PDB file of C-alpha atoms in Angstrom:
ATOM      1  CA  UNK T   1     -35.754 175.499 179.591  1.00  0.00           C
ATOM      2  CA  UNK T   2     -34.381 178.194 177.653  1.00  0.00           C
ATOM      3  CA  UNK T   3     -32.201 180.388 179.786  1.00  0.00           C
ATOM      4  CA  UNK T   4     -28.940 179.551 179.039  1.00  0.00           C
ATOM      5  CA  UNK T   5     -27.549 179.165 175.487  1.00  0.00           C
ATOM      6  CA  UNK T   6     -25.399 176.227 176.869  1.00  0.00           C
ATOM      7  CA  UNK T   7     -25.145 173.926 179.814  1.00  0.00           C
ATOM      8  CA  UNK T   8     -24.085 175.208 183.571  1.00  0.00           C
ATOM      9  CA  UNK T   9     -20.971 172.474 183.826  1.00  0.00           C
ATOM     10  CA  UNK T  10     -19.802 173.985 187.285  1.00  0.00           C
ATOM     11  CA  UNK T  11     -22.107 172.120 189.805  1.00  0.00           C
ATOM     12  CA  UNK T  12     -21.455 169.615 192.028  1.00  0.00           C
ATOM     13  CA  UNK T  13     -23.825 167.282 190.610  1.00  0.00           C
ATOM     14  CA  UNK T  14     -22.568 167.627 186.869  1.00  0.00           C
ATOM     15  CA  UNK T  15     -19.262 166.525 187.782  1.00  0.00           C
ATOM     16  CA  UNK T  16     -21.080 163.487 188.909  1.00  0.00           C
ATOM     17  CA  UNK T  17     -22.969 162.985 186.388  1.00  0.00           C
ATOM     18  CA  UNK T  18     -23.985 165.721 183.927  1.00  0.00           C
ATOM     19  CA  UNK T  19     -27.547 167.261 183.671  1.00  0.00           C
ATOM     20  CA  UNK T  20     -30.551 165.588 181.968  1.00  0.00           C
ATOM     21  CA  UNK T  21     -34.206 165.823 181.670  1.00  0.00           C
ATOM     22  CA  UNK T  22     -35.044 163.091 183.858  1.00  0.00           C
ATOM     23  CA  UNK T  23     -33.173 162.977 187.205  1.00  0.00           C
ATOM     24  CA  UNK T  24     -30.584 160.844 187.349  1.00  0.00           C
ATOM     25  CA  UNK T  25     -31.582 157.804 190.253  1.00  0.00           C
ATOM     26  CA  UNK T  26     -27.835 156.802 191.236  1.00  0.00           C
ATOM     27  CA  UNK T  27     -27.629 160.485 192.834  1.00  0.00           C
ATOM     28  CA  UNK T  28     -28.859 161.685 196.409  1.00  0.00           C
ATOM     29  CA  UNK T  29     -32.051 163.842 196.247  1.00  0.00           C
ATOM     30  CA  UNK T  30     -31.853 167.278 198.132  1.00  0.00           C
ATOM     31  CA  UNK T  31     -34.179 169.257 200.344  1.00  0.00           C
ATOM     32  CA  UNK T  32     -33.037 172.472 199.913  1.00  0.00           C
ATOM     33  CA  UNK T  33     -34.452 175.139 202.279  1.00  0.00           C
ATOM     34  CA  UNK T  34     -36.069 178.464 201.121  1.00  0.00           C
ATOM     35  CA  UNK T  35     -37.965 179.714 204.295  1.00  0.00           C
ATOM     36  CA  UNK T  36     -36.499 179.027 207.538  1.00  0.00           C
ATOM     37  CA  UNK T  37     -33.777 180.170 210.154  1.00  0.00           C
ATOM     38  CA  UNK T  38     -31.050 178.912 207.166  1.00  0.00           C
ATOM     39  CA  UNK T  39     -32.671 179.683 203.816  1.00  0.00           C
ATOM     40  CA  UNK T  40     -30.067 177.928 201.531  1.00  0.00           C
ATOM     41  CA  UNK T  41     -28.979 175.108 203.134  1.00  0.00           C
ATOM     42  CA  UNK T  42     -28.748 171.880 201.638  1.00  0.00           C
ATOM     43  CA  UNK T  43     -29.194 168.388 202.669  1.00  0.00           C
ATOM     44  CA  UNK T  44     -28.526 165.216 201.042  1.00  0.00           C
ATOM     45  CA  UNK T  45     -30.889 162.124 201.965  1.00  0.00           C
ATOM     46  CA  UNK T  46     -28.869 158.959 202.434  1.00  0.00           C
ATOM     47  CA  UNK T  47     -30.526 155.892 201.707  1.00  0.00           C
ATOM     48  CA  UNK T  48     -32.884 154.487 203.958  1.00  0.00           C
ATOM     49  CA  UNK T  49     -34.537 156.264 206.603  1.00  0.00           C
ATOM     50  CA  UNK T  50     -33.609 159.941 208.145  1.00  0.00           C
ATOM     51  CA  UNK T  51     -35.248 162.196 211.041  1.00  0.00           C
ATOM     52  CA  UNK T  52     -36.247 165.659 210.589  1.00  0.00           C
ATOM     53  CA  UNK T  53     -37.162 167.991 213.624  1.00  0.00           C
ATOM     54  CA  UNK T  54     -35.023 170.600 216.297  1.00  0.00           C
ATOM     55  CA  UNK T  55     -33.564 167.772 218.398  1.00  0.00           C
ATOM     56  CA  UNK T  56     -29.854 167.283 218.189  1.00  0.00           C
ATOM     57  CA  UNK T  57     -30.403 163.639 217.385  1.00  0.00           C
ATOM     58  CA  UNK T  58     -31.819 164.409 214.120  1.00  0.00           C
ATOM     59  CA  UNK T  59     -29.773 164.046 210.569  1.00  0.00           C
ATOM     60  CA  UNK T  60     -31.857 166.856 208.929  1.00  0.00           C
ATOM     61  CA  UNK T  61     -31.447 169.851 212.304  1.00  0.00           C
ATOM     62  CA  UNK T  62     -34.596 172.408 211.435  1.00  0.00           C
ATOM     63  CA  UNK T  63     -34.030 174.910 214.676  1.00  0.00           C
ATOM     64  CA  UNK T  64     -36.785 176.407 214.681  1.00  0.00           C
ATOM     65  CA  UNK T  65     -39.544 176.654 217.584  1.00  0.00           C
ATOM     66  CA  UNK T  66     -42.340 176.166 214.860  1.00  0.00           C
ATOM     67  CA  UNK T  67     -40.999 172.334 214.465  1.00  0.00           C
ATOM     68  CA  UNK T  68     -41.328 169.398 216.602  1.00  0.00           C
ATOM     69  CA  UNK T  69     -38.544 167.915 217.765  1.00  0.00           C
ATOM     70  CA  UNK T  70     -39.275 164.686 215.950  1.00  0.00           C
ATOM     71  CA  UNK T  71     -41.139 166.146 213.203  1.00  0.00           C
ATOM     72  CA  UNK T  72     -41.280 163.711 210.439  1.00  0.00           C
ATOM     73  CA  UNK T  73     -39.188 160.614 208.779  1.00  0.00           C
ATOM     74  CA  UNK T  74     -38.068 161.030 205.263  1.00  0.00           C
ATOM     75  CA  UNK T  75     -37.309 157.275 203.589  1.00  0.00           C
ATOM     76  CA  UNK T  76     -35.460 156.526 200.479  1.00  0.00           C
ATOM     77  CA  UNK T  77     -35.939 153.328 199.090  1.00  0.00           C
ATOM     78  CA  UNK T  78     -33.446 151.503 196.995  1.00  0.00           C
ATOM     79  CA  UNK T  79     -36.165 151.784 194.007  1.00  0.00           C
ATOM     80  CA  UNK T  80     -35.696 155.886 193.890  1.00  0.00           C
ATOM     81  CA  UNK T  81     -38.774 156.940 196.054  1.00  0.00           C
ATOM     82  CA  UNK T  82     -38.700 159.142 198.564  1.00  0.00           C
ATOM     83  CA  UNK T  83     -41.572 159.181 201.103  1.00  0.00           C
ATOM     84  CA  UNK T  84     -41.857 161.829 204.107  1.00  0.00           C
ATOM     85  CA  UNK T  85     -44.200 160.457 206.849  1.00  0.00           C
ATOM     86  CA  UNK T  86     -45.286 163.273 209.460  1.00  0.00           C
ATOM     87  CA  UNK T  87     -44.482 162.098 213.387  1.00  0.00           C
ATOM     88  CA  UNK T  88     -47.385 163.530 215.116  1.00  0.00           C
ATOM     89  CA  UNK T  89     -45.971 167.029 214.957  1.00  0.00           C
ATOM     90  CA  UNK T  90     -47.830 169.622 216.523  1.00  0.00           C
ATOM     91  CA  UNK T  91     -48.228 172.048 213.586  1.00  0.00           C
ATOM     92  CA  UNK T  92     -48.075 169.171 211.032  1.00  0.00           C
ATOM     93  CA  UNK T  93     -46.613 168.193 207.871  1.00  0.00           C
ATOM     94  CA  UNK T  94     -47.588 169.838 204.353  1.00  0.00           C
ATOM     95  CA  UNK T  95     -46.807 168.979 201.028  1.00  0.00           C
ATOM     96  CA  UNK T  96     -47.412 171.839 198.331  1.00  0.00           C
ATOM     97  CA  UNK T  97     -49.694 173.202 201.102  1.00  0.00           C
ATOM     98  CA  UNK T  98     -51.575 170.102 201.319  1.00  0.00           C
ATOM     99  CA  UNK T  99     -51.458 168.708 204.895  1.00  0.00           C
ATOM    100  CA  UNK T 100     -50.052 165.066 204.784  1.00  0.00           C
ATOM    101  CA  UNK T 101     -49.562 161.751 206.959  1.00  0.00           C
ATOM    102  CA  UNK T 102     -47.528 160.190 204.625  1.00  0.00           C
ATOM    103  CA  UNK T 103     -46.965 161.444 201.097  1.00  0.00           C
ATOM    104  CA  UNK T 104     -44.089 160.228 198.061  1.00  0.00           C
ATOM    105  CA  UNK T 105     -42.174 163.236 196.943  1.00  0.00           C
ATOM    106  CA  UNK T 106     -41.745 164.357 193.305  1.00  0.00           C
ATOM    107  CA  UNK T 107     -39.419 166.736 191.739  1.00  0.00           C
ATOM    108  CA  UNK T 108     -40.129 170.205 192.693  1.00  0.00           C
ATOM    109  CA  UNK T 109     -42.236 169.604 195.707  1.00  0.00           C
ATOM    110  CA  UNK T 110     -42.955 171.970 198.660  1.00  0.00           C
ATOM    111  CA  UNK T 111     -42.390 170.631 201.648  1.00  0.00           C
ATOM    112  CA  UNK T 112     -43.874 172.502 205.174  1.00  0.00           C
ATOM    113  CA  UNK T 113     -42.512 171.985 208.692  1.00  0.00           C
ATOM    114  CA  UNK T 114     -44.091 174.575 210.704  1.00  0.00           C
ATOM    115  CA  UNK T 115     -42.886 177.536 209.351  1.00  0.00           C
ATOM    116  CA  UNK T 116     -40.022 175.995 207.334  1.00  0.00           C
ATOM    117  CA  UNK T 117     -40.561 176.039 203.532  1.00  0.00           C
ATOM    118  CA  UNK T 118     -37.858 173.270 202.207  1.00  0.00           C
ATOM    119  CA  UNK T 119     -37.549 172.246 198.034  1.00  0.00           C
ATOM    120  CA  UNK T 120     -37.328 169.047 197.008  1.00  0.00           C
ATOM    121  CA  UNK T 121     -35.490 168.201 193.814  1.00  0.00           C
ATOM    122  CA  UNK T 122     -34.109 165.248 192.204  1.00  0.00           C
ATOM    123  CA  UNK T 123     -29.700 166.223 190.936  1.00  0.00           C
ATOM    124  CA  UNK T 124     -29.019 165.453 187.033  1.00  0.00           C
ATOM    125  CA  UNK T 125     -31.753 167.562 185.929  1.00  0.00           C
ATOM    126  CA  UNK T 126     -31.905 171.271 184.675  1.00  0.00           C
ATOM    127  CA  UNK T 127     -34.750 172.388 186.905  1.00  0.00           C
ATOM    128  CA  UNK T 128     -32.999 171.141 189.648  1.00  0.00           C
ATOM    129  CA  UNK T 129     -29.507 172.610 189.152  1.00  0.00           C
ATOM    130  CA  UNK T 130     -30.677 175.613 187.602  1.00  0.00           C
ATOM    131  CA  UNK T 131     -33.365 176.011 190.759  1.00  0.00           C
ATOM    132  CA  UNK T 132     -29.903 175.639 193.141  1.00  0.00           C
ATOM    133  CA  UNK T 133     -27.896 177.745 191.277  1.00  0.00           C
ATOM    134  CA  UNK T 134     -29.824 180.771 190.772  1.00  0.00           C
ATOM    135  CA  UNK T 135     -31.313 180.637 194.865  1.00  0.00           C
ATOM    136  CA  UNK T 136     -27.550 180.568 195.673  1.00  0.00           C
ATOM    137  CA  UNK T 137     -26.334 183.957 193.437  1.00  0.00           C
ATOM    138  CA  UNK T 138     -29.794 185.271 195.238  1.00  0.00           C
ATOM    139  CA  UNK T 139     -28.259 184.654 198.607  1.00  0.00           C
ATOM    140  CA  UNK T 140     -24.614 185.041 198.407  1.00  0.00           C
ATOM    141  CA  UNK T 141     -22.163 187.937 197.578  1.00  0.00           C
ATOM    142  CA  UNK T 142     -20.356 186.609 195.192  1.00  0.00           C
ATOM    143  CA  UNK T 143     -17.480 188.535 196.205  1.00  0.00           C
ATOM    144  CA  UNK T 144     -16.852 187.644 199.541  1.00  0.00           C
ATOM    145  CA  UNK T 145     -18.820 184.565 199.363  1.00  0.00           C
ATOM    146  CA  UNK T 146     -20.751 185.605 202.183  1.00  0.00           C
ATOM    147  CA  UNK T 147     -24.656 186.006 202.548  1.00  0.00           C
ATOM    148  CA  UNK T 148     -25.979 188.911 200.722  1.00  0.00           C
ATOM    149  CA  UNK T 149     -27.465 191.760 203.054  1.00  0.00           C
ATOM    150  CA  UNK T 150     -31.240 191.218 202.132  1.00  0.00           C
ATOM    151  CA  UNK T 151     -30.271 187.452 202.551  1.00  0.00           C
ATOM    152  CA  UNK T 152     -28.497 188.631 206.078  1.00  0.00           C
ATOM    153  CA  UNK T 153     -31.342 190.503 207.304  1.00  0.00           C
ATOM    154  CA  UNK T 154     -33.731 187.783 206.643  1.00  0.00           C
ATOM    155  CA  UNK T 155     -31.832 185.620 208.746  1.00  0.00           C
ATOM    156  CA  UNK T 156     -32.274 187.926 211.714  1.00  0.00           C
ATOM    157  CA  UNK T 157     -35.922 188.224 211.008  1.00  0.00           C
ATOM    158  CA  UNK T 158     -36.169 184.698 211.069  1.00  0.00           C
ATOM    159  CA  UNK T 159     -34.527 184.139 214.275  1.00  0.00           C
ATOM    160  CA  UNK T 160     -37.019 186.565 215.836  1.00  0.00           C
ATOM    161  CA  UNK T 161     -39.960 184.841 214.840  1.00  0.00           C
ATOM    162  CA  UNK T 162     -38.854 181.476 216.011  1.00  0.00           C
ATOM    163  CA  UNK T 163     -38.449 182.103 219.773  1.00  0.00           C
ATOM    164  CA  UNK T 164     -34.647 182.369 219.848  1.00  0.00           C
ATOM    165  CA  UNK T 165     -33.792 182.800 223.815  1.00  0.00           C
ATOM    166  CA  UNK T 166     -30.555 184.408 222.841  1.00  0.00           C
ATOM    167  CA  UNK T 167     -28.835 185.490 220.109  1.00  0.00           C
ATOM    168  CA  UNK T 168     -25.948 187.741 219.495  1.00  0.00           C
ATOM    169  CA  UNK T 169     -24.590 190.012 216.434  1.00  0.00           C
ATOM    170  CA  UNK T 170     -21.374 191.922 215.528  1.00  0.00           C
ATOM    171  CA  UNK T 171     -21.373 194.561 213.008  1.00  0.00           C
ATOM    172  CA  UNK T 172     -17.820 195.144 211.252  1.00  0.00           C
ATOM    173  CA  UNK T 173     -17.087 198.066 209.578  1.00  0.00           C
ATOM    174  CA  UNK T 174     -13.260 197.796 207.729  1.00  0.00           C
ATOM    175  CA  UNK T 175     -11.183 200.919 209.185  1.00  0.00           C
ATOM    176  CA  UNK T 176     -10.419 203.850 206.424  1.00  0.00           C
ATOM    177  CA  UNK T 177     -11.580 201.667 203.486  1.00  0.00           C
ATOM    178  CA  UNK T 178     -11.817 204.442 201.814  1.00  0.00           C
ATOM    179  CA  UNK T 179      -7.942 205.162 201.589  1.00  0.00           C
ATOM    180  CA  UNK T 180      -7.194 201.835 199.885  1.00  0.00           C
ATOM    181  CA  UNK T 181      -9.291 202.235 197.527  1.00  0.00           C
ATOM    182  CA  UNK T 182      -8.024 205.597 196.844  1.00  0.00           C
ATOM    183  CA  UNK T 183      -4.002 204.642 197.215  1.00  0.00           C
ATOM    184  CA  UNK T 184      -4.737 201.085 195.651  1.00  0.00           C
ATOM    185  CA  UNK T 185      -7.472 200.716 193.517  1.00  0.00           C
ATOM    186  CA  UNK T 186     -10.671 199.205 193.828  1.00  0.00           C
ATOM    187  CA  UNK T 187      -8.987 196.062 192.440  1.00  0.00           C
ATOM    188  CA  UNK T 188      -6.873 196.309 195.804  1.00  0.00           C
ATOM    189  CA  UNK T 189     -10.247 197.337 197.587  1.00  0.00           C
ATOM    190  CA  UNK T 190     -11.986 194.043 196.514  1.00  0.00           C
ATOM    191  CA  UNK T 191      -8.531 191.337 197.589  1.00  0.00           C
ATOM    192  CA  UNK T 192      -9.113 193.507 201.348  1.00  0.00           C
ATOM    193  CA  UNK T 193     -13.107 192.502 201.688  1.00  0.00           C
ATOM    194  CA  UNK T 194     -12.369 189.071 200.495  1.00  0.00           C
ATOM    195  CA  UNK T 195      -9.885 188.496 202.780  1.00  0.00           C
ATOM    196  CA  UNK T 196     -11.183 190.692 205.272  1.00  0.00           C
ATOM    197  CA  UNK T 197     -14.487 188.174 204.744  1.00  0.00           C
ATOM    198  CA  UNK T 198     -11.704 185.392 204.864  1.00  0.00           C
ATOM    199  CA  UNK T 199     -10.513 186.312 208.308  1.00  0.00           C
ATOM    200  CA  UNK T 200     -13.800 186.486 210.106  1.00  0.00           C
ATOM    201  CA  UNK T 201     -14.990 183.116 208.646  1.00  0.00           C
ATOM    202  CA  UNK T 202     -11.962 182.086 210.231  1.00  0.00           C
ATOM    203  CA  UNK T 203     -12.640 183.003 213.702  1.00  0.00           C
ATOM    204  CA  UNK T 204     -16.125 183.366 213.367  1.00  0.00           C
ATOM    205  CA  UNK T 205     -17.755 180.342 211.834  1.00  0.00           C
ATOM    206  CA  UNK T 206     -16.661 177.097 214.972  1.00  0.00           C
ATOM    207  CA  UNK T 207     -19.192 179.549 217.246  1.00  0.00           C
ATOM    208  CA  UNK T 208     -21.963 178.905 214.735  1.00  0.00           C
ATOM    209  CA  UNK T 209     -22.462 182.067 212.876  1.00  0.00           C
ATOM    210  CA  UNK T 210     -23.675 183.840 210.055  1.00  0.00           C
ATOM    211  CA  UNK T 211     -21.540 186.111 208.081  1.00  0.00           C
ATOM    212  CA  UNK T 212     -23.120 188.304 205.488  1.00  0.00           C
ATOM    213  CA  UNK T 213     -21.921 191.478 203.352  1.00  0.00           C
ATOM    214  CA  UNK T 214     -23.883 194.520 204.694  1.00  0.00           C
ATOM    215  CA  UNK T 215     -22.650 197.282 203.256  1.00  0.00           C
ATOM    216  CA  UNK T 216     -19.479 198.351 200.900  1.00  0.00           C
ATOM    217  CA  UNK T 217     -17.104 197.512 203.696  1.00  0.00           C
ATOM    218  CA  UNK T 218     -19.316 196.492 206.616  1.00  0.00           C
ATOM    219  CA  UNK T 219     -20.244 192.749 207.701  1.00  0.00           C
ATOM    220  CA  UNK T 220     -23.171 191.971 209.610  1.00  0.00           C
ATOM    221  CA  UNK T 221     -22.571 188.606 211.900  1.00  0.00           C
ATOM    222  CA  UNK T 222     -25.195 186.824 213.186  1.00  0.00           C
ATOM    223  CA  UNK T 223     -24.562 184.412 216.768  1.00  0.00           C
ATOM    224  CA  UNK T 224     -27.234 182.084 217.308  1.00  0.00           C
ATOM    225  CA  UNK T 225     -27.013 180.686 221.230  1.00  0.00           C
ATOM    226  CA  UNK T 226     -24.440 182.805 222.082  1.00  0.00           C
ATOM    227  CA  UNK T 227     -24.681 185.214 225.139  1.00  0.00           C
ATOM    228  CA  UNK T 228     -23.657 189.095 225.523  1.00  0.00           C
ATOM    229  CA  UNK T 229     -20.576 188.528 227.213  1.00  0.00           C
ATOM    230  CA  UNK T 230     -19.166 185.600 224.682  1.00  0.00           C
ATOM    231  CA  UNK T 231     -20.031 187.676 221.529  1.00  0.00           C
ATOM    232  CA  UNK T 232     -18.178 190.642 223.026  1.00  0.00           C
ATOM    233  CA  UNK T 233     -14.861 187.789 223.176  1.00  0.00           C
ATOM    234  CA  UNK T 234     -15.523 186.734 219.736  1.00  0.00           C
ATOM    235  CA  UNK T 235     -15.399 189.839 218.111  1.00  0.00           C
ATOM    236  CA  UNK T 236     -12.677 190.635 220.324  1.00  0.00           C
ATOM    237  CA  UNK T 237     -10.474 187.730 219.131  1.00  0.00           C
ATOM    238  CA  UNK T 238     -11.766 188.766 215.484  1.00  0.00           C
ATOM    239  CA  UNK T 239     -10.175 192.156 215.710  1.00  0.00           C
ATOM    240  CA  UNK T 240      -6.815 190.527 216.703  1.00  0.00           C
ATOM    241  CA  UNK T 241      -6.657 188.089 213.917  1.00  0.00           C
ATOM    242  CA  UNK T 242      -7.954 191.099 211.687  1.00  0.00           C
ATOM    243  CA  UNK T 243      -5.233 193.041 212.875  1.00  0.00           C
ATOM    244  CA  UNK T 244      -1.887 190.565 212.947  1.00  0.00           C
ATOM    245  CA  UNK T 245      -2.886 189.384 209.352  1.00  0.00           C
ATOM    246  CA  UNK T 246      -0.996 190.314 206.558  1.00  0.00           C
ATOM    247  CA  UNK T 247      -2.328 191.892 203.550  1.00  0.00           C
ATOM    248  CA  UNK T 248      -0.337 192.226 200.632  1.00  0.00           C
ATOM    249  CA  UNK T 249      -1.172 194.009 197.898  1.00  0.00           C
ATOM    250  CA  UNK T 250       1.179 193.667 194.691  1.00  0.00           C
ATOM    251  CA  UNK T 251       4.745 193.717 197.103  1.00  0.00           C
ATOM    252  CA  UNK T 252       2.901 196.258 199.259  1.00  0.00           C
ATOM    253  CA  UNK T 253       2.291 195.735 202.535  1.00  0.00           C
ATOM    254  CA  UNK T 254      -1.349 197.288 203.843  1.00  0.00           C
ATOM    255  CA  UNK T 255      -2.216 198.063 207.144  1.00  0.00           C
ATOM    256  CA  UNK T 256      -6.010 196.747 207.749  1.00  0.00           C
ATOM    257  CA  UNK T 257      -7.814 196.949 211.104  1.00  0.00           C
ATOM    258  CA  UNK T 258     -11.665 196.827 211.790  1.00  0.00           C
ATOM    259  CA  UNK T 259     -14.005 198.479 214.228  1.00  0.00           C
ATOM    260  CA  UNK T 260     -17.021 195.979 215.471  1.00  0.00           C
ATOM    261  CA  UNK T 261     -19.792 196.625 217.362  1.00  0.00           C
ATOM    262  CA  UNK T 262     -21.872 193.857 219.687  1.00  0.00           C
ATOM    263  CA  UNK T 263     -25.257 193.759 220.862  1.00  0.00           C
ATOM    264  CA  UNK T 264     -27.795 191.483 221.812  1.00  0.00           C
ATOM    265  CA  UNK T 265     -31.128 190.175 221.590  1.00  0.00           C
ATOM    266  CA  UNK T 266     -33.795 191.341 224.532  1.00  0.00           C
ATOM    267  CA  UNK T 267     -37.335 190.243 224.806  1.00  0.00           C
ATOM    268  CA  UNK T 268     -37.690 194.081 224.705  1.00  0.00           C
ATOM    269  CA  UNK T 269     -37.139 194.657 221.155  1.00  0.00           C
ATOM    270  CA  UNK T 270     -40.218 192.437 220.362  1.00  0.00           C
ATOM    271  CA  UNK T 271     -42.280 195.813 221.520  1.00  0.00           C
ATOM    272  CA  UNK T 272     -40.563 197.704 219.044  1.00  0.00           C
ATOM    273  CA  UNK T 273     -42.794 197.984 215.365  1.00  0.00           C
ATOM    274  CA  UNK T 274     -39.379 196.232 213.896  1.00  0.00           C
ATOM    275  CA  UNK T 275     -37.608 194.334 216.057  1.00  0.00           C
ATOM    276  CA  UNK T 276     -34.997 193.435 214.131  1.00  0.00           C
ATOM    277  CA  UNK T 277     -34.168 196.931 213.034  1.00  0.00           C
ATOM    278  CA  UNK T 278     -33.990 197.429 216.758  1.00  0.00           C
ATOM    279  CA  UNK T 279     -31.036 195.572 216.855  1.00  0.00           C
ATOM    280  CA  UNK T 280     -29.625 196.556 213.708  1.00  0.00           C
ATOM    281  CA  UNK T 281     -29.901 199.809 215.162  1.00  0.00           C
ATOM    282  CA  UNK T 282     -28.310 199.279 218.387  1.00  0.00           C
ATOM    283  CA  UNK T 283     -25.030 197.529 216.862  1.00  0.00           C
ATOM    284  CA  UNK T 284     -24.596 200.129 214.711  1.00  0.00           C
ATOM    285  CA  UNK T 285     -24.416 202.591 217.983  1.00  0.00           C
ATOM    286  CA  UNK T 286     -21.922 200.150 219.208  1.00  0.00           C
ATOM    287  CA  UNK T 287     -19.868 200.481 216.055  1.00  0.00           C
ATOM    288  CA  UNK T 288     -19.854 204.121 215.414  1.00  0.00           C
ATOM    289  CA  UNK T 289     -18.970 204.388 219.178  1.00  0.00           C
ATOM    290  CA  UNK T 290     -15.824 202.231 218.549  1.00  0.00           C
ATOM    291  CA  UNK T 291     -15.199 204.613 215.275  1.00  0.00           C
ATOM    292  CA  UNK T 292     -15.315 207.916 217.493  1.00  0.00           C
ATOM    293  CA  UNK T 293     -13.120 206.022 220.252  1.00  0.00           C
ATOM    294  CA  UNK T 294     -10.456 205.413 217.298  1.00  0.00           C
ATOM    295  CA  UNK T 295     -11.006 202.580 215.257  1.00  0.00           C
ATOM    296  CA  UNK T 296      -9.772 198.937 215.703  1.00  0.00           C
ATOM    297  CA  UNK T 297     -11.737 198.142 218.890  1.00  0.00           C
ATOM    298  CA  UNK T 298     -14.620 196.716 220.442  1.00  0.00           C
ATOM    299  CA  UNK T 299     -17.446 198.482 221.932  1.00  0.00           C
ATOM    300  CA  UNK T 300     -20.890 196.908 222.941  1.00  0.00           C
ATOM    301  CA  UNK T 301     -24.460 198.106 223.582  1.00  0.00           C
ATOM    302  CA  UNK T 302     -27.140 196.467 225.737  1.00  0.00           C
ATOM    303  CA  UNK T 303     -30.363 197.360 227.008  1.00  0.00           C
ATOM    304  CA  UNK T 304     -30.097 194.665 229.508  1.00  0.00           C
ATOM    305  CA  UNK T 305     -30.154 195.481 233.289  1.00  0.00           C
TER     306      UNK T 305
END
């Protein structure tokens, strides 16, 4: 490998242990995923055996309708290997798109449930770290350490395609940004998003959702499971906490409030030629509405009866 002049020492895993050429067998291998409802996630796998599929009961949770809900077992030996054994899933188990039964993972490998795409890698070596490092800067705002907006969007995609029942989002759009930049700085500007970012992980996150940077000051939340009626609450109690905290900017107090606007998912918007700009759409019409209203408020749009 040759693209970096010296050795990434921030990582979990070098703090364990350093990097290396070989992976390092006293470490927990990762399945990372790069195609699926969370693109990013990471999961460790203990040793011994571990369940994959939707059910609850499973230590490695794939929701997504293209998975079985026992899907496969992934083992880990005390001897380093790592063997994933498909459980009679409907739309099978694949390893670098070569349908398995059972199959011993290496370094690197592609692993297929459904329509989930997870990575398999081995911590203590360069591909491996390098692999998680650079798939996380291409996901997350490294600002506000929230998902990036391509990264956002894809997640709504995603949830489309897998048969989600209902789902929820909230966009956020920070009220008169534009002054404190302009009284401030930009310096100022960037401490507001990330605590601005701060505050809805805060309230946001125990419901289950995805937060990710949309814009220069607007936030895009995703609710999986949640209904019309609970989203409008949550973004509700959002704007409170947005509004009571305190932002203090070099001894100066600065008054920050946020506009959000809720919609929901409808079986509807699968007629549309993009359903999830649909959506996007429609929460946007819900936000501007609570901008022309006056700012720090709710409003919501459905096209349910």
């Amino acid at each position: 490998m040759t693209w970096f002049s010296t050795p990434l020492r921030s990582m979990e895993t070098l703090a364990e242990g350093g990097m290396n050429s070989q992976p390092d067998r006293t470490l927990a291998p990762r399945l990372m995923v790069i195609l699926g409802r969370e693109p990013g996630k990471t999961y460790s796998i203990p040793l011994g055996e571990s369940r994959l599929g939707r059910d609850l009961e499973c230590s490695i949770k794939l929701p997504d309708a293209s998975v079985s809900r026992y899907h496969a077992r992934i083992i880990r030996n005390e001897d380093g290997e790592v063997i994933v054994v498909d459980g009679s899933s409907t739309n099978g188990t694949h390893v670098n798109d070569r349908k398995v039964v059972k199959s011993q993972l290496s370094n690197g490998d592609i692993l297929r449930l459904g329509n989930v795409l997870m990575k398999y890698y081995e911590p203590g070596t360069i591909e491996g770290e390098v692999f998680q490092r650079v798939f996380h800067m291409a996901l997350n705002d490294s600002l506000t350490e929230t998902l990036t907006k391509a990264a956002i969007t894809h997640h709504v995609e995603t949830i489309i395609q897998s048969d989600p029942g209902q789902f929820s989002v909230i966009l956020v759009d920070i009220d008169h940004f534009k002054q404190v930049n302009d009284t401030y700085g930009h310096i100022a500007g960037d401490y507001v998003l990330r605590k601005v970012a701060s505050v809805l992980k805060n309230t946001m996150l125990e419901s289950g959702s995805l937060i990710g940077r949309f814009g220069g000051e607007e936030f895009l939340v995703i609710l999986p499971d949640t209904p019309f009626e609970q989203a409008i609450q949550i973004a509700e109690q959002a704007r409170l906490a947005m509004q009571s905290e305190e932002f203090v900017w070099k001894e100066k107090t600065i008054g920050i409030t946020a506009s959000f606007g809720v919609t929901d998912w409808h079986m509807e918007d699968l007629s549309k030629s993009e359903p999830a700009q649909s959506i996007l759409e429609r929460a946007d019409e819900a936000l501007y509405q609570a901008k022309n209203e006056g700012r720090n408020r709710v409003c919501s749009k459905t096209i349910r009866s």
